[in-house]
């Protein structure tokens, strides 16, 4: 299959290109690091790149929290306008298959259960609670701490920052494109992706990369809140395998969203402790610091991806974290 990969020089993009090559596909990269930035929203150039392709894997995006209001236009331009131009070009070049990188951040805090009032969407956390070290979300009706649940694809979307909002919009554009073009669009809601090549020393670095850089400098990892935030860390090789499997599977025409995670719930504090042990570094420091744009817990059910894509994650967390201690984790600019 002939495939155009946007964001091909990025962290996930390079792993996807390797996977495509391993499986005998013919992949063409399209990336800000190798092409002028404006090409990513230049309809004429995009049409030329897409022409003759069988499918597109769209990974290019500006990543991070998007908590600074001065970043909003940049997120909207790179992520929303970039996706809209790409999908228009795909339609005009009669490409009818697109796999897009979404994110688990579209769920916000997801869903949780109150012992008295049952399962409910998680309300935003109050600044006063965070400042006092009360980090668990609370039931709006009774104030009880909520117990987090795994989130399925049917859960409502509740973005809590600018980056998350752009991923919701990306999915909406893809849904409209699939309906109007008669094509197939699969949005993969990636969880916390880590592995060799993970960007580091930037505001948009993954927490695992931040811990790795801190430990490499001989300092203890600094963990926000109380370290009990629940996440799902999935290795980049498993994400690449899921992405290519989405390209190759045969879902019904239209739009499909799938969670892509390891299926293992891990706390941020646990990851910091494991990395400190692997790298023989100092014990983590729990800071109690917080960011309003952060969610407390977000872990999703990835069983639908396992079923539809005939895919399952292969990299164990400890084995995956060991790949971060080596100097192969070079900085790569977010796309």
Coordinates of C-alpha atoms in Angstrom, one line a residue, residues 12-247:
X12 CA 5.7 8.5 16.7
X13 CA 6.2 9.2 13.0
X14 CA 9.6 7.6 12.9
X15 CA 8.3 4.5 14.6
X16 CA 5.4 4.3 12.2
X17 CA 7.7 4.6 9.2
X18 CA 9.8 1.7 10.5
X19 CA 6.7 -0.4 11.0
X20 CA 5.4 0.4 7.4
X21 CA 8.7 -0.5 6.0
X22 CA 8.9 -3.8 7.9
X23 CA 5.5 -4.8 6.6
X24 CA 6.4 -4.0 2.9
X25 CA 4.3 -0.8 2.5
X26 CA 5.6 2.1 0.4
X27 CA 5.7 5.2 2.7
X28 CA 6.3 8.8 1.9
X29 CA 7.1 11.2 4.7
X30 CA 5.7 14.8 4.9
X31 CA 7.1 16.8 7.8
X32 CA 7.8 20.2 9.1
X33 CA 11.4 19.3 9.9
X34 CA 12.1 18.5 6.3
X35 CA 9.6 20.8 4.5
X36 CA 8.8 24.5 5.0
X37 CA 6.3 25.0 7.8
X38 CA 3.7 26.5 5.5
X39 CA 3.6 23.3 3.4
X40 CA 1.6 21.6 6.1
X41 CA -1.3 23.9 5.4
X42 CA -0.6 24.6 1.7
X43 CA -3.4 22.9 -0.3
X44 CA -1.5 22.8 -3.6
X45 CA 1.6 21.1 -2.0
X46 CA -0.5 18.7 0.0
X47 CA -2.5 17.7 -3.1
X48 CA 0.8 17.0 -4.9
X49 CA 2.1 14.9 -2.0
X50 CA -1.2 13.0 -1.7
X51 CA -1.6 12.3 -5.4
X52 CA -1.2 8.6 -6.1
X53 CA -1.3 7.5 -2.5
X54 CA -3.7 4.8 -1.3
X55 CA -4.0 6.1 2.3
X56 CA -2.8 8.8 4.7
X57 CA -1.6 8.5 8.3
X58 CA -1.9 12.0 9.8
X59 CA 0.4 12.4 12.8
X60 CA 1.5 16.0 12.4
X61 CA 0.4 18.2 15.3
X62 CA 1.6 20.7 17.9
X63 CA 1.5 18.8 21.1
X64 CA 1.5 19.6 24.8
X65 CA -1.0 21.0 27.3
X66 CA -2.0 24.2 25.6
X67 CA -2.6 25.9 28.9
X68 CA -1.2 29.3 27.8
X69 CA -3.8 31.4 26.1
X70 CA -1.1 32.9 23.8
X71 CA -0.7 29.4 22.3
X72 CA -4.4 29.0 21.2
X73 CA -4.0 30.4 17.7
X74 CA -0.9 28.2 17.2
X75 CA -2.7 25.1 18.2
X76 CA -5.7 26.0 16.1
X77 CA -3.5 26.7 13.0
X78 CA -1.3 23.6 13.2
X79 CA -3.8 21.1 14.5
X80 CA -7.2 22.2 13.3
X81 CA -6.5 24.1 10.1
X82 CA -3.7 21.7 9.2
X83 CA -6.2 18.7 9.5
X84 CA -8.9 20.5 7.6
X85 CA -6.6 21.3 4.7
X86 CA -5.2 17.7 4.7
X87 CA -8.7 16.2 4.5
X88 CA -9.8 18.6 1.8
X89 CA -6.7 17.6 -0.2
X90 CA -7.5 13.9 0.4
X91 CA -11.0 14.3 -0.9
X92 CA -9.9 16.2 -4.0
X93 CA -7.3 13.5 -4.7
X94 CA -9.8 10.7 -4.2
X95 CA -8.0 9.2 -1.2
X96 CA -10.6 7.5 0.9
X97 CA -8.6 6.1 3.8
X98 CA -7.2 8.2 6.7
X99 CA -5.8 7.2 10.1
X100 CA -5.4 10.2 12.4
X101 CA -3.6 10.7 15.7
X102 CA -6.1 11.7 18.4
X103 CA -5.4 11.5 22.2
X104 CA -6.9 10.3 25.4
X105 CA -7.0 14.0 26.5
X106 CA -10.3 14.4 24.6
X107 CA -12.0 12.8 27.6
X108 CA -10.8 15.3 30.2
X109 CA -11.1 13.6 33.5
X110 CA -13.3 10.8 32.0
X111 CA -15.8 9.1 34.3
X112 CA -15.8 8.1 37.9
X113 CA -18.1 6.7 40.6
X114 CA -19.5 8.3 43.7
X115 CA -20.4 5.8 46.4
X116 CA -23.8 7.5 46.9
X117 CA -24.6 9.0 43.5
X118 CA -23.2 6.4 41.1
X119 CA -21.2 6.9 37.9
X120 CA -20.9 10.4 36.5
X121 CA -18.6 12.7 34.5
X122 CA -15.9 14.1 36.6
X123 CA -16.2 17.8 37.3
X124 CA -13.2 20.2 37.1
X125 CA -11.2 20.3 40.3
X126 CA -11.5 23.4 42.4
X127 CA -8.4 25.6 42.7
X128 CA -8.9 25.8 46.4
X129 CA -8.9 22.0 46.8
X130 CA -5.6 21.7 44.7
X131 CA -4.0 24.5 46.8
X132 CA -4.8 22.5 50.0
X133 CA -3.5 19.2 48.6
X134 CA -6.9 17.7 48.0
X135 CA -6.2 16.3 44.6
X136 CA -9.0 13.7 44.1
X137 CA -12.0 15.0 42.2
X138 CA -15.1 15.2 44.3
X139 CA -18.8 14.6 43.7
X140 CA -20.6 17.9 43.0
X141 CA -23.6 16.7 45.0
X142 CA -22.1 15.3 48.2
X143 CA -18.4 16.2 48.1
X144 CA -17.2 12.5 48.3
X145 CA -14.0 11.5 46.5
X146 CA -14.8 9.9 43.2
X147 CA -13.4 6.5 42.2
X148 CA -12.0 6.6 38.6
X149 CA -13.2 4.2 35.9
X150 CA -11.7 3.0 32.7
X151 CA -13.2 5.1 29.9
X152 CA -14.7 3.6 26.7
X153 CA -15.0 5.3 23.4
X154 CA -18.7 6.1 24.0
X155 CA -17.9 8.5 26.9
X156 CA -18.6 12.1 26.3
X157 CA -15.7 14.3 25.2
X158 CA -14.7 17.0 27.7
X159 CA -11.4 18.7 26.7
X160 CA -9.8 20.7 29.5
X161 CA -7.1 22.5 27.6
X162 CA -6.3 24.0 24.2
X163 CA -4.5 20.9 22.9
X164 CA -7.3 18.6 23.9
X165 CA -9.8 20.9 22.2
X166 CA -7.9 20.7 18.9
X167 CA -8.0 16.9 19.1
X168 CA -11.8 17.0 19.6
X169 CA -12.0 19.2 16.5
X170 CA -9.8 16.9 14.5
X171 CA -12.2 14.1 15.2
X172 CA -15.1 16.2 14.2
X173 CA -13.5 17.1 10.9
X174 CA -12.6 13.5 10.3
X175 CA -16.2 12.4 11.0
X176 CA -17.6 15.0 8.5
X177 CA -14.9 14.1 5.9
X178 CA -15.8 10.4 6.1
X179 CA -19.5 11.1 5.7
X180 CA -19.2 13.5 2.8
X181 CA -16.4 11.7 0.9
X182 CA -17.6 8.1 1.5
X183 CA -14.2 7.4 3.0
X184 CA -13.0 5.6 6.1
X185 CA -11.4 7.6 9.0
X186 CA -10.0 6.0 12.1
X187 CA -9.0 8.3 15.0
X188 CA -6.6 6.6 17.4
X189 CA -6.8 8.0 21.0
X190 CA -3.2 7.4 22.1
X191 CA -2.5 7.2 25.8
X192 CA 0.8 8.2 27.4
X193 CA 3.3 7.2 24.7
X194 CA 6.9 6.7 25.6
X195 CA 10.0 5.1 24.2
X196 CA 13.3 5.9 22.4
X197 CA 13.1 9.2 20.6
X198 CA 10.6 10.7 23.1
X199 CA 11.1 14.5 23.1
X200 CA 12.8 15.8 26.2
X201 CA 13.7 19.1 27.8
X202 CA 10.8 21.0 26.2
X203 CA 7.5 22.1 27.7
X204 CA 5.8 19.4 25.6
X205 CA 7.9 16.5 26.7
X206 CA 6.2 13.4 28.1
X207 CA 6.6 12.9 31.9
X208 CA 8.8 9.8 31.3
X209 CA 11.2 11.9 29.2
X210 CA 11.3 14.6 31.9
X211 CA 12.1 12.0 34.6
X212 CA 14.8 10.5 32.4
X213 CA 16.5 13.8 31.8
X214 CA 16.4 14.7 35.5
X215 CA 17.9 11.4 36.5
X216 CA 20.6 11.6 33.9
X217 CA 21.6 14.9 35.4
X218 CA 21.9 13.2 38.9
X219 CA 18.8 14.9 40.3
X220 CA 15.7 13.3 41.8
X221 CA 12.6 13.2 39.6
X222 CA 10.0 15.8 40.8
X223 CA 6.5 14.4 40.9
X224 CA 3.5 16.8 40.9
X225 CA 0.5 16.4 43.2
X226 CA 0.9 13.3 45.4
X227 CA 2.1 11.0 42.6
X228 CA -1.1 8.9 42.6
X229 CA -2.3 10.2 39.2
X230 CA -3.4 7.2 37.2
X231 CA -2.2 6.9 33.6
X232 CA -1.7 4.2 30.9
X233 CA 1.9 4.2 29.5
X234 CA 2.1 2.6 26.1
X235 CA 5.3 2.0 24.2
X236 CA 5.9 3.8 20.9
X237 CA 6.5 0.5 19.1
X238 CA 3.1 -0.8 20.3
X239 CA 1.5 2.5 19.1
X240 CA 3.2 2.2 15.7
X241 CA 1.8 -1.4 15.4
X242 CA -1.7 -0.2 16.3
X243 CA -1.5 2.7 13.8
X244 CA -0.4 0.4 10.9
X245 CA -3.0 -2.2 11.9
X246 CA -5.7 0.6 11.7
X247 CA -4.4 1.2 8.1

